[in-house]
Tab-separated table of C-alpha atoms in Angstrom:
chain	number	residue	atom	x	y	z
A	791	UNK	CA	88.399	115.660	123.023
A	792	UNK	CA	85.360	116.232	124.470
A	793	UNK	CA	84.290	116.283	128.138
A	794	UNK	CA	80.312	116.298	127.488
A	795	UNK	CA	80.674	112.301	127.170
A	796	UNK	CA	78.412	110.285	130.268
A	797	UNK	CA	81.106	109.040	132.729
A	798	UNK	CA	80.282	105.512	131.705
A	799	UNK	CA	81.762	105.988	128.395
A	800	UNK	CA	84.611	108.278	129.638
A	801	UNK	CA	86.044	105.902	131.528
A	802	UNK	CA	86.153	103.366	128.782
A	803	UNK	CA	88.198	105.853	126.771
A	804	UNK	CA	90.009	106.759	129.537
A	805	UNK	CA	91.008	102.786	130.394
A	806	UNK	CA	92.056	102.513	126.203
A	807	UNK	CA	94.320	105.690	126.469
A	808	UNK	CA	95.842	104.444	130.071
A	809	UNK	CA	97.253	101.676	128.345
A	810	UNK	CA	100.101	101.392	125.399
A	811	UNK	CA	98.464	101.691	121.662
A	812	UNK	CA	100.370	97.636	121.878
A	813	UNK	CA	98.564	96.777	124.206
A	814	UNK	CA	94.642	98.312	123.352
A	815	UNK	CA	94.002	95.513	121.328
A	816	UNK	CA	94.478	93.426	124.007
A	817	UNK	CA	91.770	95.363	125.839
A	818	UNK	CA	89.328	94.874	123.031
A	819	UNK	CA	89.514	91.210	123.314
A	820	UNK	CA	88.765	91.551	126.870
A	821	UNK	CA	85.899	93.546	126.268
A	822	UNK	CA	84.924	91.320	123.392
A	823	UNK	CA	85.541	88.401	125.734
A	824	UNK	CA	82.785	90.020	127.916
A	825	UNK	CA	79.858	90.704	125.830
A	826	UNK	CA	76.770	89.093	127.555
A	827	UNK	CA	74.636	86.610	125.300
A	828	UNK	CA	71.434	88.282	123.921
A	829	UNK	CA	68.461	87.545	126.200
A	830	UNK	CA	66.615	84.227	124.408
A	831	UNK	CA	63.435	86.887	123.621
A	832	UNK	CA	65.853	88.839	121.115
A	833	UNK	CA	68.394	86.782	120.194
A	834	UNK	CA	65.534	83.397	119.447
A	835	UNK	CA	63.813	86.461	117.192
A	836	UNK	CA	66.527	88.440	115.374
A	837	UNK	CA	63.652	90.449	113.573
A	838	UNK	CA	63.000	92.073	116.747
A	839	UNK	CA	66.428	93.707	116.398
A	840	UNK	CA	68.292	95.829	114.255
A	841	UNK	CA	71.180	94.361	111.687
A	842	UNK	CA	74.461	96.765	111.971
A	843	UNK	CA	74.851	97.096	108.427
A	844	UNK	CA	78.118	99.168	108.895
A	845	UNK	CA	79.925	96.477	110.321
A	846	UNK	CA	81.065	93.246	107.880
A	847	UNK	CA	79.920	90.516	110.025
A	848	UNK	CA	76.806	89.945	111.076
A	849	UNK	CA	75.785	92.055	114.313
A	850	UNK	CA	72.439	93.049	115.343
A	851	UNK	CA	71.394	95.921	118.347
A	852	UNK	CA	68.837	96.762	120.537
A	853	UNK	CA	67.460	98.863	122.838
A	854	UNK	CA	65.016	98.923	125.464
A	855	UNK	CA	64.042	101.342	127.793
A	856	UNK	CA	62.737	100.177	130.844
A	857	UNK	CA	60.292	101.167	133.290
A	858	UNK	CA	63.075	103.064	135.541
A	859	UNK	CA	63.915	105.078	132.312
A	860	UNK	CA	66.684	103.687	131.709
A	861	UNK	CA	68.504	102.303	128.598
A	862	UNK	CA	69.460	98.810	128.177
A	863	UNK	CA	71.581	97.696	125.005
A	864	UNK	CA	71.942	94.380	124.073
A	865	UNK	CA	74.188	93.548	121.048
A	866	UNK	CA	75.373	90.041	119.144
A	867	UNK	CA	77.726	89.286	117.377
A	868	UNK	CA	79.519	86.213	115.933
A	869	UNK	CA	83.020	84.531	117.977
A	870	UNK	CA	84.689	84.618	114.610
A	871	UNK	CA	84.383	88.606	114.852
A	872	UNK	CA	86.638	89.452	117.999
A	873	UNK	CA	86.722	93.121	117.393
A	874	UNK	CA	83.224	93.843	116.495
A	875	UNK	CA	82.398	91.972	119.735
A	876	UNK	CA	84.866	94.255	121.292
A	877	UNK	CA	83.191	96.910	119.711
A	878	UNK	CA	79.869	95.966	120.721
A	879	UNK	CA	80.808	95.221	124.456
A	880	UNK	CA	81.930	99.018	124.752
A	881	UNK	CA	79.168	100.177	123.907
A	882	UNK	CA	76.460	97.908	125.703
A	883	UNK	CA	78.556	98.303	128.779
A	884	UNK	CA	78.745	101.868	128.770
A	885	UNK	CA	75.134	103.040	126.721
A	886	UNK	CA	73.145	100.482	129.477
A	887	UNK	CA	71.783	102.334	132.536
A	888	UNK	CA	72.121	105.967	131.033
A	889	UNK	CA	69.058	107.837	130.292
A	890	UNK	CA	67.440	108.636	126.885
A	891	UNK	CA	68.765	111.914	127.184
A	892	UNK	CA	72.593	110.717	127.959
A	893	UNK	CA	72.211	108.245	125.204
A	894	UNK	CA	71.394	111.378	122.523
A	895	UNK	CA	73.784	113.232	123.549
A	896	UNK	CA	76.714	111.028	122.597
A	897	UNK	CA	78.919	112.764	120.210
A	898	UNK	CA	78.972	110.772	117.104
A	899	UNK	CA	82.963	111.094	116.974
A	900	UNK	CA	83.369	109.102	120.596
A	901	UNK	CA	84.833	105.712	118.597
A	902	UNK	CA	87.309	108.093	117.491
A	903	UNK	CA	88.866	109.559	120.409
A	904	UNK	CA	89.173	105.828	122.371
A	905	UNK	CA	93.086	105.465	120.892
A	906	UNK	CA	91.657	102.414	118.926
A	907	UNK	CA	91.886	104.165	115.330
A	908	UNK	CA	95.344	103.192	114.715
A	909	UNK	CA	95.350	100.142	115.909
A	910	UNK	CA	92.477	98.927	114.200
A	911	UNK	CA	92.177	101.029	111.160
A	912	UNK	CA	89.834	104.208	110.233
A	913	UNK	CA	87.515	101.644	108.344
A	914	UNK	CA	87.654	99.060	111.182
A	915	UNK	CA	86.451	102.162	113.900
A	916	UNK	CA	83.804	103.004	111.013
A	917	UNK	CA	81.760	99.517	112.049
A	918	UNK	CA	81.824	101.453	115.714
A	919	UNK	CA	80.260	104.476	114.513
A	920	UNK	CA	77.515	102.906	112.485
A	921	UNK	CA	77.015	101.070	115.721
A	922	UNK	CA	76.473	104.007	117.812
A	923	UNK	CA	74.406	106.094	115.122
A	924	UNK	CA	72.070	103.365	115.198
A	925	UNK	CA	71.824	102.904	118.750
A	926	UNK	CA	71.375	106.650	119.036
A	927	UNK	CA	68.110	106.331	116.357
A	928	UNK	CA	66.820	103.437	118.490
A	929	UNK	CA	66.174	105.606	121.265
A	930	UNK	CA	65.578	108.843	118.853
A	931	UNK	CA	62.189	106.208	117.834
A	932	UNK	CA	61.400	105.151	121.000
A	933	UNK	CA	61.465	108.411	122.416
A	934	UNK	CA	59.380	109.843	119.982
A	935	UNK	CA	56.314	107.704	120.040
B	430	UNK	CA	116.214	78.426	103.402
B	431	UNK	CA	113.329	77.037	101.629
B	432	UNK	CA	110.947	74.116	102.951
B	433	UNK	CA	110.033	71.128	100.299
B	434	UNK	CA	106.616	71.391	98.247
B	435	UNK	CA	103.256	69.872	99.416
B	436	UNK	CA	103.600	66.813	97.316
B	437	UNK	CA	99.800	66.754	97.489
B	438	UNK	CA	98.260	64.931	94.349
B	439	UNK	CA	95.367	67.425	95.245
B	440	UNK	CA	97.692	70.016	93.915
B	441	UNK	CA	99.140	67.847	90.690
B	442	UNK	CA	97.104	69.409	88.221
B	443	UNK	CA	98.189	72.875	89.363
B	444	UNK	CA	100.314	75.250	86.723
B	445	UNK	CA	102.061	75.952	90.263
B	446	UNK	CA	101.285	73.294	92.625
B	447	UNK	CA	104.135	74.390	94.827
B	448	UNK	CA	102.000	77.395	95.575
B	449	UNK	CA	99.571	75.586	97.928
B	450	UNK	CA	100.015	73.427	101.327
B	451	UNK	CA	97.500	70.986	102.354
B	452	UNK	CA	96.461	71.351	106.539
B	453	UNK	CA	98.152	68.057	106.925
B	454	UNK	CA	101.346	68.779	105.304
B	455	UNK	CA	101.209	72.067	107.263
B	456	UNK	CA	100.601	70.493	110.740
B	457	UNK	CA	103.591	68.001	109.807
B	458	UNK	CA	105.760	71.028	109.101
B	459	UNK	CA	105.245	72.970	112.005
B	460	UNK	CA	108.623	74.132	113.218
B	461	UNK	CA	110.371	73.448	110.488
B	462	UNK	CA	113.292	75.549	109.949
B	463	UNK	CA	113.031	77.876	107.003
B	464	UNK	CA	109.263	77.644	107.247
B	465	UNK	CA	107.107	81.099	108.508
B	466	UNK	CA	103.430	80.606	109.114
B	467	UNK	CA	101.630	83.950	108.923
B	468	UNK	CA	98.047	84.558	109.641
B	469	UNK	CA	96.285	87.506	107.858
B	470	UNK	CA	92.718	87.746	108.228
B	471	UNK	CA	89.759	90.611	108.000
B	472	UNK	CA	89.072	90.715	111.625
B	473	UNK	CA	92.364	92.097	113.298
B	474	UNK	CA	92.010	90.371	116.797
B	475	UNK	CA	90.987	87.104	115.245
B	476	UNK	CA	94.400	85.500	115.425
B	477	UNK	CA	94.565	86.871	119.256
B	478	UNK	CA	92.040	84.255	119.898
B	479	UNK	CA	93.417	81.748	118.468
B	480	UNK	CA	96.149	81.198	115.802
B	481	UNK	CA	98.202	78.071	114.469
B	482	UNK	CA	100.582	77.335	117.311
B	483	UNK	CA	104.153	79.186	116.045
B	484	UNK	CA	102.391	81.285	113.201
B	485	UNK	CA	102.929	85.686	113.666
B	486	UNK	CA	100.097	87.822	112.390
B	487	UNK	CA	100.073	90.378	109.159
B	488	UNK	CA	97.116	92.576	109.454
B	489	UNK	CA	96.580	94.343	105.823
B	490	UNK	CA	95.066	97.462	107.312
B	491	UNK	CA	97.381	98.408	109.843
B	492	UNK	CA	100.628	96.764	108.213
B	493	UNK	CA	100.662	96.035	104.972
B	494	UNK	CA	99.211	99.669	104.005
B	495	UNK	CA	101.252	103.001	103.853
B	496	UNK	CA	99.204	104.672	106.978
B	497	UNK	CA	99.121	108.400	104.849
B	498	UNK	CA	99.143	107.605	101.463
B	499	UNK	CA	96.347	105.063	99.831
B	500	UNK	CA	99.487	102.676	98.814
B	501	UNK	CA	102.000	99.674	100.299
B	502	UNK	CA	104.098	100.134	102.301
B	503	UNK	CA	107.790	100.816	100.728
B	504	UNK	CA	110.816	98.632	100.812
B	505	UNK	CA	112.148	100.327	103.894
B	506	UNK	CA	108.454	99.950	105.402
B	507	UNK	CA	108.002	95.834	103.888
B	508	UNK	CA	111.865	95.372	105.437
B	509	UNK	CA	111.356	96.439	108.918
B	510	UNK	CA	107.833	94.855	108.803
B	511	UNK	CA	109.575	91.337	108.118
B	512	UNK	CA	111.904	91.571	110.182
B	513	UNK	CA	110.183	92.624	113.220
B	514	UNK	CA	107.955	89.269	112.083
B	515	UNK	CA	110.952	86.627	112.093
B	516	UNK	CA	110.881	86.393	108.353
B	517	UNK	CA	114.262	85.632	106.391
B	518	UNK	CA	113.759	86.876	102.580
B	519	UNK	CA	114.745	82.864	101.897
B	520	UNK	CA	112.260	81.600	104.104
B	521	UNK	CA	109.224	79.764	102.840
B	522	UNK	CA	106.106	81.332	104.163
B	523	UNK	CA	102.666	80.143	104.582
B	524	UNK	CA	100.257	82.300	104.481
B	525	UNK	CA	96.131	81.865	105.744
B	526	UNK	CA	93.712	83.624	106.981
B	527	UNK	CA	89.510	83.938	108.084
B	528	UNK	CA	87.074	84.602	104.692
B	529	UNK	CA	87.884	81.793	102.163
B	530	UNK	CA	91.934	83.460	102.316
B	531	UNK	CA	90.428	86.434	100.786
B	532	UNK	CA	93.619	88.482	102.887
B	533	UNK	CA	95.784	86.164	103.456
B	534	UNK	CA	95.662	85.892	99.280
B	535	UNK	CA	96.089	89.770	98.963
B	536	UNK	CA	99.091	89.176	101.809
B	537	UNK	CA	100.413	86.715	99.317
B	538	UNK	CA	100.185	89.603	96.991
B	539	UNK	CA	101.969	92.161	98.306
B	540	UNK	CA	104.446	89.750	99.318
B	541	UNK	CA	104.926	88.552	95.772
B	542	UNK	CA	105.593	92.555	94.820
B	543	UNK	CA	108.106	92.761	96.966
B	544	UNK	CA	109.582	89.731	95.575
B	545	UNK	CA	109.328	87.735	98.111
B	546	UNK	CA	110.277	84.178	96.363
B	547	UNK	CA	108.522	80.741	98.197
B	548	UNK	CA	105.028	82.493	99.331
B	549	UNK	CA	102.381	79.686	99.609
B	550	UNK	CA	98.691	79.564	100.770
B	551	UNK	CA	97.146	77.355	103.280
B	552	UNK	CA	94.389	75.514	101.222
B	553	UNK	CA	91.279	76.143	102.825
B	554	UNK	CA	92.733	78.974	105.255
B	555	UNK	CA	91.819	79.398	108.797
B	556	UNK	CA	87.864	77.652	108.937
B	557	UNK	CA	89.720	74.095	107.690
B	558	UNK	CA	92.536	74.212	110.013
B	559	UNK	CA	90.093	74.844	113.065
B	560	UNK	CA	86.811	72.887	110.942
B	561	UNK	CA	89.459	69.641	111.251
B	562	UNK	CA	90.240	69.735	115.328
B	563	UNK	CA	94.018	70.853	114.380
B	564	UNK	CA	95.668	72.827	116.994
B	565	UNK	CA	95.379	76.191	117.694
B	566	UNK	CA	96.902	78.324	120.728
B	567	UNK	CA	96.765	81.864	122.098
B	568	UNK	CA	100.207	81.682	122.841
B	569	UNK	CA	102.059	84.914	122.039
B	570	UNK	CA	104.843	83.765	119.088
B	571	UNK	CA	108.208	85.157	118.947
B	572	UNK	CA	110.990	84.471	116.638
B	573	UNK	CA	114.086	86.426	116.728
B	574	UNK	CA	114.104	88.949	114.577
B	575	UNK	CA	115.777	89.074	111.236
B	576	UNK	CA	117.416	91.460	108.888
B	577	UNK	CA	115.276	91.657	106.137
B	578	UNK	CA	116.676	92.990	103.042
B	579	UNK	CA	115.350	96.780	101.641
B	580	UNK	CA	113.888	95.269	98.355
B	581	UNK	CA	112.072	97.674	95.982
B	582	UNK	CA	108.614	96.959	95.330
B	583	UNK	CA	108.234	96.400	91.730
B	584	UNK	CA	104.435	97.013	90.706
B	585	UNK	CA	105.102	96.193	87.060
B	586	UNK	CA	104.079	93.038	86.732
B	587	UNK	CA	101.637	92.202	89.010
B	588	UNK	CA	99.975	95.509	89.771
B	589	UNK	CA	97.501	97.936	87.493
B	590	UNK	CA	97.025	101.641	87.950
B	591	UNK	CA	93.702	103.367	87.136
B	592	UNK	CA	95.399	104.383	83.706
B	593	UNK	CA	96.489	101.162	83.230
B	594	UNK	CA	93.097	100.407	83.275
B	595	UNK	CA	92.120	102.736	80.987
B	596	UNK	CA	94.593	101.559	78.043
B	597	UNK	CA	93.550	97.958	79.012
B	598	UNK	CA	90.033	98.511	77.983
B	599	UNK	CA	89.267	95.999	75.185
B	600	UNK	CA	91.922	93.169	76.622
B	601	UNK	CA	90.121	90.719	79.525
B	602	UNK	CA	89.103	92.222	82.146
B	603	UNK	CA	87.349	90.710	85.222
B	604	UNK	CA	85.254	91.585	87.813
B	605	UNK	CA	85.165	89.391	90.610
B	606	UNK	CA	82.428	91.450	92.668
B	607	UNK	CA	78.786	90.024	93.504
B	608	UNK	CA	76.279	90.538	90.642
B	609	UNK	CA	74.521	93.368	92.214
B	610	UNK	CA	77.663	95.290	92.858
B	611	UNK	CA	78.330	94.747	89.048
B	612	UNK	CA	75.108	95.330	87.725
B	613	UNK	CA	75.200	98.982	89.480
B	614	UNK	CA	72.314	97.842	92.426
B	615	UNK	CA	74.892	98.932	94.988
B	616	UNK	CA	78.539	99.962	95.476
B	617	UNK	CA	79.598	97.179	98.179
B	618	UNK	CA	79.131	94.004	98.738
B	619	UNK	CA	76.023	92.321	100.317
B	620	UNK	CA	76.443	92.573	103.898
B	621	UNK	CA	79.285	94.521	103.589
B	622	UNK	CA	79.564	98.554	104.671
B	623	UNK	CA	79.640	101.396	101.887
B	624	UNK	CA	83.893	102.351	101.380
B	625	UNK	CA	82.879	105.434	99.691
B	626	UNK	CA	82.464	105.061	95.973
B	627	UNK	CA	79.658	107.323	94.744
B	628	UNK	CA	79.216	105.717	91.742
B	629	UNK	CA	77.942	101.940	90.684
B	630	UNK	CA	78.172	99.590	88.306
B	631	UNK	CA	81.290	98.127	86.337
B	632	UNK	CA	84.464	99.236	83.993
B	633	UNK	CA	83.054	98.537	80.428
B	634	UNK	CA	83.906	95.328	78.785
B	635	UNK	CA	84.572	93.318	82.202
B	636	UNK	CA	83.416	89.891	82.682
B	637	UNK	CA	81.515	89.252	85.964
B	638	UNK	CA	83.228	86.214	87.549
B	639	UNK	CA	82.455	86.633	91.530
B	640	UNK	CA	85.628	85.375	93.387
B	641	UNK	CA	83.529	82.794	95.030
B	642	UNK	CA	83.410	80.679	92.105
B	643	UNK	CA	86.697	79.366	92.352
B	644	UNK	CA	86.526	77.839	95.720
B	645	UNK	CA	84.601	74.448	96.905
B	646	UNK	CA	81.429	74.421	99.504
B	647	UNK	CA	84.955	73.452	101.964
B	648	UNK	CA	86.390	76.926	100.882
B	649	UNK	CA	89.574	75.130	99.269
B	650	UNK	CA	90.156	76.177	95.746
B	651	UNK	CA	88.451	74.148	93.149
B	652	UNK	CA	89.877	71.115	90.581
B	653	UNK	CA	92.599	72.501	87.940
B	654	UNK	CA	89.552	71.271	85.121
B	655	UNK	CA	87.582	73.400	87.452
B	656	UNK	CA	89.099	76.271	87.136
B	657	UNK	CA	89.698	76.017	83.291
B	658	UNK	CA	86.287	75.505	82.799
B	659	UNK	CA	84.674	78.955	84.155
B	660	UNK	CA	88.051	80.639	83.160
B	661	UNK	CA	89.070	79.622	80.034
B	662	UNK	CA	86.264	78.260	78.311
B	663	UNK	CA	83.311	80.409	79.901
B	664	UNK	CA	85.842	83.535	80.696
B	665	UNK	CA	87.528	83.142	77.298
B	666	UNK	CA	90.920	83.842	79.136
B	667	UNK	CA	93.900	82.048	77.424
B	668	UNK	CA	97.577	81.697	77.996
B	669	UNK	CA	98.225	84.475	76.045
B	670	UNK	CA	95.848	86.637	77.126
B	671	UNK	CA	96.964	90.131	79.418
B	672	UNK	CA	94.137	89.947	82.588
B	673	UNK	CA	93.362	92.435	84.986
B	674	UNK	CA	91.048	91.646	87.755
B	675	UNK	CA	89.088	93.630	90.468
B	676	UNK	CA	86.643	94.208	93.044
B	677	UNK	CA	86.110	96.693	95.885
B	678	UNK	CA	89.095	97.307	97.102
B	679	UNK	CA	91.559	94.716	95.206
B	680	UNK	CA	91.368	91.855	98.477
B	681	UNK	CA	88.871	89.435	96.038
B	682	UNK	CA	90.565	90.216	93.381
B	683	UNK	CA	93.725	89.062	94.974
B	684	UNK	CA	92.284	85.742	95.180
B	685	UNK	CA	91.405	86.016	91.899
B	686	UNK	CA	94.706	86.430	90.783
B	687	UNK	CA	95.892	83.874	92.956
B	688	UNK	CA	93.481	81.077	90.759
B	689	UNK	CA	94.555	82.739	87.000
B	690	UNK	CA	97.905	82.973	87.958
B	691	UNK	CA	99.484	80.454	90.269
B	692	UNK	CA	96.427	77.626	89.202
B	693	UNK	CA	95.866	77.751	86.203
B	694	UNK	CA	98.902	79.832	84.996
B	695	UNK	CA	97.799	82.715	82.871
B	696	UNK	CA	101.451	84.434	83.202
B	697	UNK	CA	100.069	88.116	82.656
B	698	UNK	CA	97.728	88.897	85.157
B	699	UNK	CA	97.367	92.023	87.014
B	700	UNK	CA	95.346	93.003	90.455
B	701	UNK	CA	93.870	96.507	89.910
B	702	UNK	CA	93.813	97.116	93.758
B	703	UNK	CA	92.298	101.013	93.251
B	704	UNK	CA	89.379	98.220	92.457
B	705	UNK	CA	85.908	100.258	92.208
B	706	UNK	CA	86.326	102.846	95.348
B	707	UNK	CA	89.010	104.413	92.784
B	708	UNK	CA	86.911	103.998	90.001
B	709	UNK	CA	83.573	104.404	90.699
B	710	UNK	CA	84.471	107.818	92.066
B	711	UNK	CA	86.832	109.087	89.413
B	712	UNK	CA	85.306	111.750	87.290
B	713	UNK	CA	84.585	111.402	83.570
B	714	UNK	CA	85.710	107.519	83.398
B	715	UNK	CA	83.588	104.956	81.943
B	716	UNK	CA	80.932	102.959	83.376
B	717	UNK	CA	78.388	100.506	82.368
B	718	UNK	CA	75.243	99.633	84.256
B	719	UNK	CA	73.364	96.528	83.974
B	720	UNK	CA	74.171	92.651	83.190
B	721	UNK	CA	76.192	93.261	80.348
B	722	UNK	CA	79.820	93.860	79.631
B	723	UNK	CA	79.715	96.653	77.259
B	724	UNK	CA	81.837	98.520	74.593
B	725	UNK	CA	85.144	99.945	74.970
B	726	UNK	CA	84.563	103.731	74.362
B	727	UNK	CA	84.659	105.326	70.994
C-alpha cells in the first residue's frame, strides 16, 4: 500500500481499514448518506457533466477548478444506488480542495486498497476506478488548455 | 414447513402459479412461520436502506459466488450460507430484489440447484413493494440460525456448460441480451460497464428475445397468453423442446428461465450462466454478427 496518497484520501482508507470488513459497508452508507446534491448549474444541465459509464446506474462527475487552484468534485447519483453514492461521496470528499497536481497523482489502484473489495465485489470496486480515472482526465483537460 | 400458495387468479394461468406471491399476499404473510423473505438485489447496500420489515439479504456477488473460482458456492458453502440466514431447507422462501428481479431470479436459481424445494418470487420485486406505500424498515433482521443440510448442488438439469453449449447448437437457443449486444455493436449492455469479453456478437442459431419482454411497464411478469405468444409462437419454443438461455453473465437469463420454466412450463430449460464473458472470449468458438441467427457450423 502506498503512502504517496494526499492525506485527504488516506484517511478515508485509513477510517475503512479501522473498522471490521462487517462493518465497512456500514461506512459506505454513511458516506453515501452524505453526498451533497449537485449545485442546480450542473445538476439542471447534465450535459455539462460527465456520465460514469463504468458504473451501472446512472452517475455523472465533475470538476472545477477554482480561482484558489483548487479542485472541486461534484458527483450524482441516484438513492436507489447506495453504494455508488458511497462511492462517489469518497471521492468528492476527499479529491475537493486538493490541487491539480494532488489530484494526478492519485494512484489508479487507491479503490483497491480501502478494504471495500471483498465486501463489495472486484466488479462492484471496478465502478470506483472508472470513477477516479475519469476524474483524473477531467483535470488532465482542464489543465492542459 | 411450507407456507400456502398465493391463490392469486393473477397467477391461474401459470404452468406453476405456486411460484409467484402477489405484494398483498406477501404483506399478509409477514411473519408467518415457515416463511423466509430474502432480498437480493444488484446494488449490495440497497437493502441497508431499506428492506421488507423481517426479510435477510443474499448478495450474488459476495455470497452466492465461490470467491476463487468463477462458480457457486458448494454444498458446504450454500449450507453454512443458509443457515447463518435463518433458512430451514423446508421453509418457503420469497425471494425479490431492485432491477425487474433480475437477481433475486438468478437467487431463485441457484437456490433451485441446490434443491431448495418452495422458492417463490415476489411479483414485481422491490420497486412494487416500495411503488405501493408497503412497509419497509432499516431494522437489522435476525432469526436464529438453523442447521441447514450439506446438499450437493446438482447442475444437471438446470445448468449448461460452455460444451454443453456447443453440442446444443441446432436445438433453441436464446439470447436474452439487448439487440446491440446481439448484433455484435458492443459486448455489454447499454449503460452497463464492459465485464471483459473481447469479442461481440451472438452463439450461432440463437434467437434474440431481450429479457425485458416478459415483464409489464409495472415490472411484474406478463399474462400466461403473453408469454406464449413471444415464446411459443414467435420463439417457436414448445413443450418438448430442450432451451438454453443467456446473456452477459447468466443474471437475465435467469429471469428468462424463470418465464420458460416456472410460467409457461417448458420442463427442459437450461441457464448458460458462463453467458457471453465465457463465450465471447473463448478461442476458436463460433460467432455470428449481425441481426440474424445463423447456421450451426459445418
Amino acid at each position: 500500500m502506498s503512502d504517496a496518497v494526499p492525506s485527504s484520501l488516506a484517511e478515508v482508507r485509513d477510517e475503512f481499514l479501522e473498522v471490521p470488513e462487517a462493518e465497512r459497508l456500514q461506512l459506505l452508507l454513511e458516506f453515501a448518506n452524505e453526498l451533497p446534491e449537485m449545485p442546480a448549474r450542473y445538476a439542471d444541465h447534465p450535459e455539462r457533466t460527465e456520465r460514469v459509464a463504468e458504473c451501472q446506474s446512472p452517475v455523472f462527475i465533475v470538476l472545477e477548478i477554482g480561482e484558489d487552484g483548487l479542485v472541486a468534485m461534484q458527483a450524482s447519483a441516484p438513492p436507489e444506488a447506495p453504494t455508488t453514492r458511497g462511492f462517489a461521496s469518497i471521492l468528492t470528499k476527499a479529491i475537493t480542495g486538493l490541487t491539480p497536481d494532488e489530484v494526478l497523482a492519485i494512484p489508479g489502484d487507491y479503490p483497491q486498497t480501502i478494504g471495500l473489495t471483498r465486501a463489495v465485489s472486484p466488479l462492484r470496486i471496478a465502478g470506483m476506478t472508472g470513477m477516479l480515472m475519469r476524474a483524473k482526465r477531467q483535470i488532465a483537460a482542464l489543465t492542459a488548455s | 414447513m411450507t407456507v400456502a400458495v398465493d391463490p392469486s387468479p393473477a397467477f391461474a394461468e401459470f404452468a406453476h402459479p405456486e411460484r409467484l406471491v402477489t405484494t398483498q399476499w406477501l404483506e399478509d404473510h409477514l411473519g408467518d412461520d415457515g416463511l423466509v423473505v430474502v432480498e437480493s438485489d444488484e446494488d449490495v447496500l440497497l437493502y441497508e436502506i431499506g428492506h421488507i420489515p423481517g426479510s435477510v439479504k443474499v448478495d450474488w456477488h459476495t455470497e452466492l459466488n465461490d470467491p476463487v473460482l468463477r462458480d457457486y458456492v458448494d454444498g458446504a458453502g450454500f449450507s453454512s450460507l443458509l443457515s447463518a440466514k435463518g433458512i430451514r431447507r423446508d421453509d418457503t422462501v420469497v425471494i425479490y430484489g431492485d432491477k425487474n428481479n433480475w437477481w433475486a431470479a438468478y437467487a431463485l436459481w441457484v437456490f433451485s440447484l441446490f434443491g431448495h424445494e418452495d422458492v417463490r418470487l415476489l411479483d414485481g420485486g422491490r420497486d412494487a413493494w416500495i411503488a405501493e406505500g408497503r412497509a419497509i424498515t432499516t431494522d437489522a433482521t435476525t432469526r436464529p440460525a438453523t442447521e441447514y443440510p450439506v446438499v450437493v448442488r446438482d447442475d444437471s438439469e438446470l445448468r449448461a456448460y460452455r460444451d454443453d453449449v456447443l453440442a446444443h447448437l441446432g436445438k433453441p437457443l436464446i439470447d436474452v441480451r439487448s439487440p446491440e449486444e446481439y448484433t455484435g455493436e458492443r459486448t455489454t449492455a447499454p449503460a452497463y460497464p464492459e465485464e471483459g469479453a473481447l469479442r461481440a456478437g451472438h452463439i450461432p442459431t440463437a434467437q434474440n428475445v431481450p429479457w425485458g419482454r416478459a415483464v409489464a411497464e409495472d415490472g411484474r411478469f406478463r399474462s400466461r397468453a403473453e408469454l406464449d405468444a413471444i415464446y411459443r409462437d414467435e420463439a417457436g419454443i414448445g413443450d418438448a423442446s430442450d432451451v438454453v438461455a443467456y446473456c452477459r453473465i447468466g443474471e437475465r437469463s435467469s429471469h428468462t428461465w424463470f418465464a420458460l420454466h416456472h410460467l409457461i412450463g417448458i420442463e427442459r430449460v437450461r441457464n448458460y450462466d458462463g453467458s457471453w464473458t465465457e463465450w465471447g472470449s473463448l478461442v476458436r468458438v463460433p460467432i455470428v454478427t449481425g441481426a440474424a441467427a445463423g447456421q450451426v457450423p459445418a
